[in-house]
Amino acid sequence: MSFLVTGTGTGVGKTFFSILFMLKYGIQKDWYYWKYIETGSKKASDYYYLSKILKNKNIYPPIYRFSLPASPHYAAQVEKRKINTNKLYKTIQICLSKNKILLEGAGGVLVPLRENFL
């Protein structure tokens, strides 16, 4: 079982909802939090923030992390890296088959992960 937390864009409350969900169900019901792609300052990252709140329990680190606070496809382009969507899909599928995961998307529901892949 899993849930994907998404919204219309950045700053609409995805992380706030995720925190509430994880505090209520995370450790008690064995749910895991995972923001699989993250952009922006590492110290201001959702992964860093939730790691502190959850005391590093029931949380997975991002598969991809970019310093620039922009859409993943643009941040990857600036850092001269590529997001391998096959790797991303396979890794997510493996984790979802083993655990109950609350996935938090990067940005909004239509944020581009690659130039031609939302």
PDB file of C-alpha atoms in Angstrom:
ATOM      1  CA  MET A   1       0.000   0.000   0.000  1.00  0.00           C
ATOM      2  CA  SER A   2       1.193   3.491  -0.737  1.00  0.00           C
ATOM      3  CA  PHE A   3       0.034   7.070  -1.115  1.00  0.00           C
ATOM      4  CA  LEU A   4       1.414   9.799  -3.355  1.00  0.00           C
ATOM      5  CA  VAL A   5       1.205  13.293  -1.923  1.00  0.00           C
ATOM      6  CA  THR A   6       1.058  15.822  -4.725  1.00  0.00           C
ATOM      7  CA  GLY A   7      -0.401  19.245  -5.291  1.00  0.00           C
ATOM      8  CA  THR A   8      -0.641  22.135  -7.689  1.00  0.00           C
ATOM      9  CA  GLY A   9       2.899  23.323  -7.007  1.00  0.00           C
ATOM     10  CA  THR A  10       5.562  24.125  -4.445  1.00  0.00           C
ATOM     11  CA  GLY A  11       4.427  25.498  -1.095  1.00  0.00           C
ATOM     12  CA  VAL A  12       0.884  24.088  -1.117  1.00  0.00           C
ATOM     13  CA  GLY A  13       1.249  21.890   1.984  1.00  0.00           C
ATOM     14  CA  LYS A  14       2.541  18.522   0.752  1.00  0.00           C
ATOM     15  CA  THR A  15       5.296  18.366   3.361  1.00  0.00           C
ATOM     16  CA  PHE A  16       3.003  19.640   6.114  1.00  0.00           C
ATOM     17  CA  PHE A  17       0.504  16.870   5.335  1.00  0.00           C
ATOM     18  CA  SER A  18       3.344  14.342   5.166  1.00  0.00           C
ATOM     19  CA  ILE A  19       4.588  15.366   8.614  1.00  0.00           C
ATOM     20  CA  LEU A  20       1.118  14.995  10.125  1.00  0.00           C
ATOM     21  CA  PHE A  21       0.593  11.635   8.425  1.00  0.00           C
ATOM     22  CA  MET A  22       3.963  10.285   9.527  1.00  0.00           C
ATOM     23  CA  LEU A  23       3.557  11.477  13.120  1.00  0.00           C
ATOM     24  CA  LYS A  24       0.156   9.771  13.285  1.00  0.00           C
ATOM     25  CA  TYR A  25       0.855   6.572  11.320  1.00  0.00           C
ATOM     26  CA  GLY A  26       4.573   6.368  10.553  1.00  0.00           C
ATOM     27  CA  ILE A  27       6.265   4.362  13.258  1.00  0.00           C
ATOM     28  CA  GLN A  28       3.064   3.147  14.908  1.00  0.00           C
ATOM     29  CA  LYS A  29       1.680   1.630  11.671  1.00  0.00           C
ATOM     30  CA  ASP A  30       5.068   1.022   9.998  1.00  0.00           C
ATOM     31  CA  TRP A  31       4.757   3.576   7.188  1.00  0.00           C
ATOM     32  CA  TYR A  32       7.807   5.074   5.489  1.00  0.00           C
ATOM     33  CA  TYR A  33       8.237   8.578   4.066  1.00  0.00           C
ATOM     34  CA  TRP A  34      10.054   9.053   0.787  1.00  0.00           C
ATOM     35  CA  LYS A  35      10.603  12.121  -1.333  1.00  0.00           C
ATOM     36  CA  TYR A  36      12.393  10.353  -4.170  1.00  0.00           C
ATOM     37  CA  ILE A  37      13.528  13.529  -5.973  1.00  0.00           C
ATOM     38  CA  GLU A  38      14.444  16.710  -4.168  1.00  0.00           C
ATOM     39  CA  THR A  39      15.797  20.072  -5.257  1.00  0.00           C
ATOM     40  CA  GLY A  40      17.080  23.058  -3.307  1.00  0.00           C
ATOM     41  CA  SER A  41      19.230  23.630  -0.245  1.00  0.00           C
ATOM     42  CA  LYS A  42      20.171  20.436   1.581  1.00  0.00           C
ATOM     43  CA  LYS A  43      19.625  22.058   4.989  1.00  0.00           C
ATOM     44  CA  ALA A  44      16.149  23.225   3.954  1.00  0.00           C
ATOM     45  CA  SER A  45      15.245  19.908   2.345  1.00  0.00           C
ATOM     46  CA  ASP A  46      12.119  17.975   3.233  1.00  0.00           C
ATOM     47  CA  TYR A  47      14.228  14.857   3.765  1.00  0.00           C
ATOM     48  CA  TYR A  48      16.467  16.668   6.265  1.00  0.00           C
ATOM     49  CA  TYR A  49      13.468  18.214   8.027  1.00  0.00           C
ATOM     50  CA  LEU A  50      11.481  14.979   8.303  1.00  0.00           C
ATOM     51  CA  SER A  51      14.613  13.041   9.340  1.00  0.00           C
ATOM     52  CA  LYS A  52      14.877  15.304  12.378  1.00  0.00           C
ATOM     53  CA  ILE A  53      11.184  15.049  13.218  1.00  0.00           C
ATOM     54  CA  LEU A  54      11.099  11.266  12.740  1.00  0.00           C
ATOM     55  CA  LYS A  55      14.505  10.778  14.407  1.00  0.00           C
ATOM     56  CA  ASN A  56      15.827   9.077  11.242  1.00  0.00           C
ATOM     57  CA  LYS A  57      13.242   6.290  11.483  1.00  0.00           C
ATOM     58  CA  ASN A  58      10.936   5.204   8.686  1.00  0.00           C
ATOM     59  CA  ILE A  59      12.393   7.518   6.065  1.00  0.00           C
ATOM     60  CA  TYR A  60      14.207   6.877   2.804  1.00  0.00           C
ATOM     61  CA  PRO A  61      16.721   9.323   1.302  1.00  0.00           C
ATOM     62  CA  PRO A  62      16.004  10.787  -2.140  1.00  0.00           C
ATOM     63  CA  ILE A  63      17.200   8.856  -5.175  1.00  0.00           C
ATOM     64  CA  TYR A  64      18.077  12.167  -6.820  1.00  0.00           C
ATOM     65  CA  ARG A  65      19.051  15.396  -5.063  1.00  0.00           C
ATOM     66  CA  PHE A  66      19.877  18.656  -6.816  1.00  0.00           C
ATOM     67  CA  SER A  67      21.115  21.920  -5.282  1.00  0.00           C
ATOM     68  CA  LEU A  68      19.172  24.314  -7.489  1.00  0.00           C
ATOM     69  CA  PRO A  69      15.634  25.037  -6.211  1.00  0.00           C
ATOM     70  CA  ALA A  70      13.930  24.428  -9.556  1.00  0.00           C
ATOM     71  CA  SER A  71      12.065  21.695 -11.389  1.00  0.00           C
ATOM     72  CA  PRO A  72      14.018  18.423 -11.328  1.00  0.00           C
ATOM     73  CA  HIS A  73      14.617  18.420 -15.093  1.00  0.00           C
ATOM     74  CA  TYR A  74      16.099  21.932 -15.041  1.00  0.00           C
ATOM     75  CA  ALA A  75      18.127  21.386 -11.851  1.00  0.00           C
ATOM     76  CA  ALA A  76      19.568  18.188 -13.365  1.00  0.00           C
ATOM     77  CA  GLN A  77      20.394  20.024 -16.603  1.00  0.00           C
ATOM     78  CA  VAL A  78      22.245  22.781 -14.716  1.00  0.00           C
ATOM     79  CA  GLU A  79      24.256  20.147 -12.778  1.00  0.00           C
ATOM     80  CA  LYS A  80      24.919  18.263 -16.051  1.00  0.00           C
ATOM     81  CA  ARG A  81      23.192  15.148 -14.737  1.00  0.00           C
ATOM     82  CA  LYS A  82      20.304  13.088 -16.064  1.00  0.00           C
ATOM     83  CA  ILE A  83      17.409  11.543 -14.230  1.00  0.00           C
ATOM     84  CA  ASN A  84      17.179   7.906 -15.244  1.00  0.00           C
ATOM     85  CA  THR A  85      13.421   7.350 -15.200  1.00  0.00           C
ATOM     86  CA  ASN A  86      13.827   3.565 -15.611  1.00  0.00           C
ATOM     87  CA  LYS A  87      16.050   3.428 -12.520  1.00  0.00           C
ATOM     88  CA  LEU A  88      13.612   5.663 -10.675  1.00  0.00           C
ATOM     89  CA  TYR A  89      10.625   3.495 -11.612  1.00  0.00           C
ATOM     90  CA  LYS A  90      12.368   0.214 -10.729  1.00  0.00           C
ATOM     91  CA  THR A  91      13.636   1.498  -7.382  1.00  0.00           C
ATOM     92  CA  ILE A  92      10.206   2.812  -6.444  1.00  0.00           C
ATOM     93  CA  GLN A  93       8.545  -0.473  -7.472  1.00  0.00           C
ATOM     94  CA  ILE A  94      10.971  -2.527  -5.339  1.00  0.00           C
ATOM     95  CA  CYS A  95      10.392  -0.343  -2.279  1.00  0.00           C
ATOM     96  CA  LEU A  96       6.627  -0.285  -2.757  1.00  0.00           C
ATOM     97  CA  SER A  97       6.538  -4.078  -2.904  1.00  0.00           C
ATOM     98  CA  LYS A  98       8.233  -4.306   0.522  1.00  0.00           C
ATOM     99  CA  ASN A  99       6.829  -1.407   2.559  1.00  0.00           C
ATOM    100  CA  LYS A 100       3.909   0.943   3.063  1.00  0.00           C
ATOM    101  CA  ILE A 101       5.236   4.221   1.713  1.00  0.00           C
ATOM    102  CA  LEU A 102       4.047   7.805   1.700  1.00  0.00           C
ATOM    103  CA  LEU A 103       5.639   9.232  -1.455  1.00  0.00           C
ATOM    104  CA  GLU A 104       5.961  12.988  -1.737  1.00  0.00           C
ATOM    105  CA  GLY A 105       6.329  14.377  -5.222  1.00  0.00           C
ATOM    106  CA  ALA A 106       8.644  17.230  -6.164  1.00  0.00           C
ATOM    107  CA  GLY A 107       6.745  20.418  -6.976  1.00  0.00           C
ATOM    108  CA  GLY A 108       3.338  20.026  -8.584  1.00  0.00           C
ATOM    109  CA  VAL A 109       1.547  17.160 -10.245  1.00  0.00           C
ATOM    110  CA  LEU A 110       2.868  18.102 -13.705  1.00  0.00           C
ATOM    111  CA  VAL A 111       6.452  18.957 -12.742  1.00  0.00           C
ATOM    112  CA  PRO A 112       8.858  17.720 -15.440  1.00  0.00           C
ATOM    113  CA  LEU A 113      11.363  15.088 -14.340  1.00  0.00           C
ATOM    114  CA  ARG A 114      12.978  15.146 -17.766  1.00  0.00           C
ATOM    115  CA  GLU A 115      12.420  17.447 -20.707  1.00  0.00           C
ATOM    116  CA  ASN A 116       9.705  15.184 -22.121  1.00  0.00           C
ATOM    117  CA  PHE A 117       8.636  13.261 -19.008  1.00  0.00           C
ATOM    118  CA  LEU A 118       6.219  14.615 -16.372  1.00  0.00           C
TER     119      LEU A 118
END
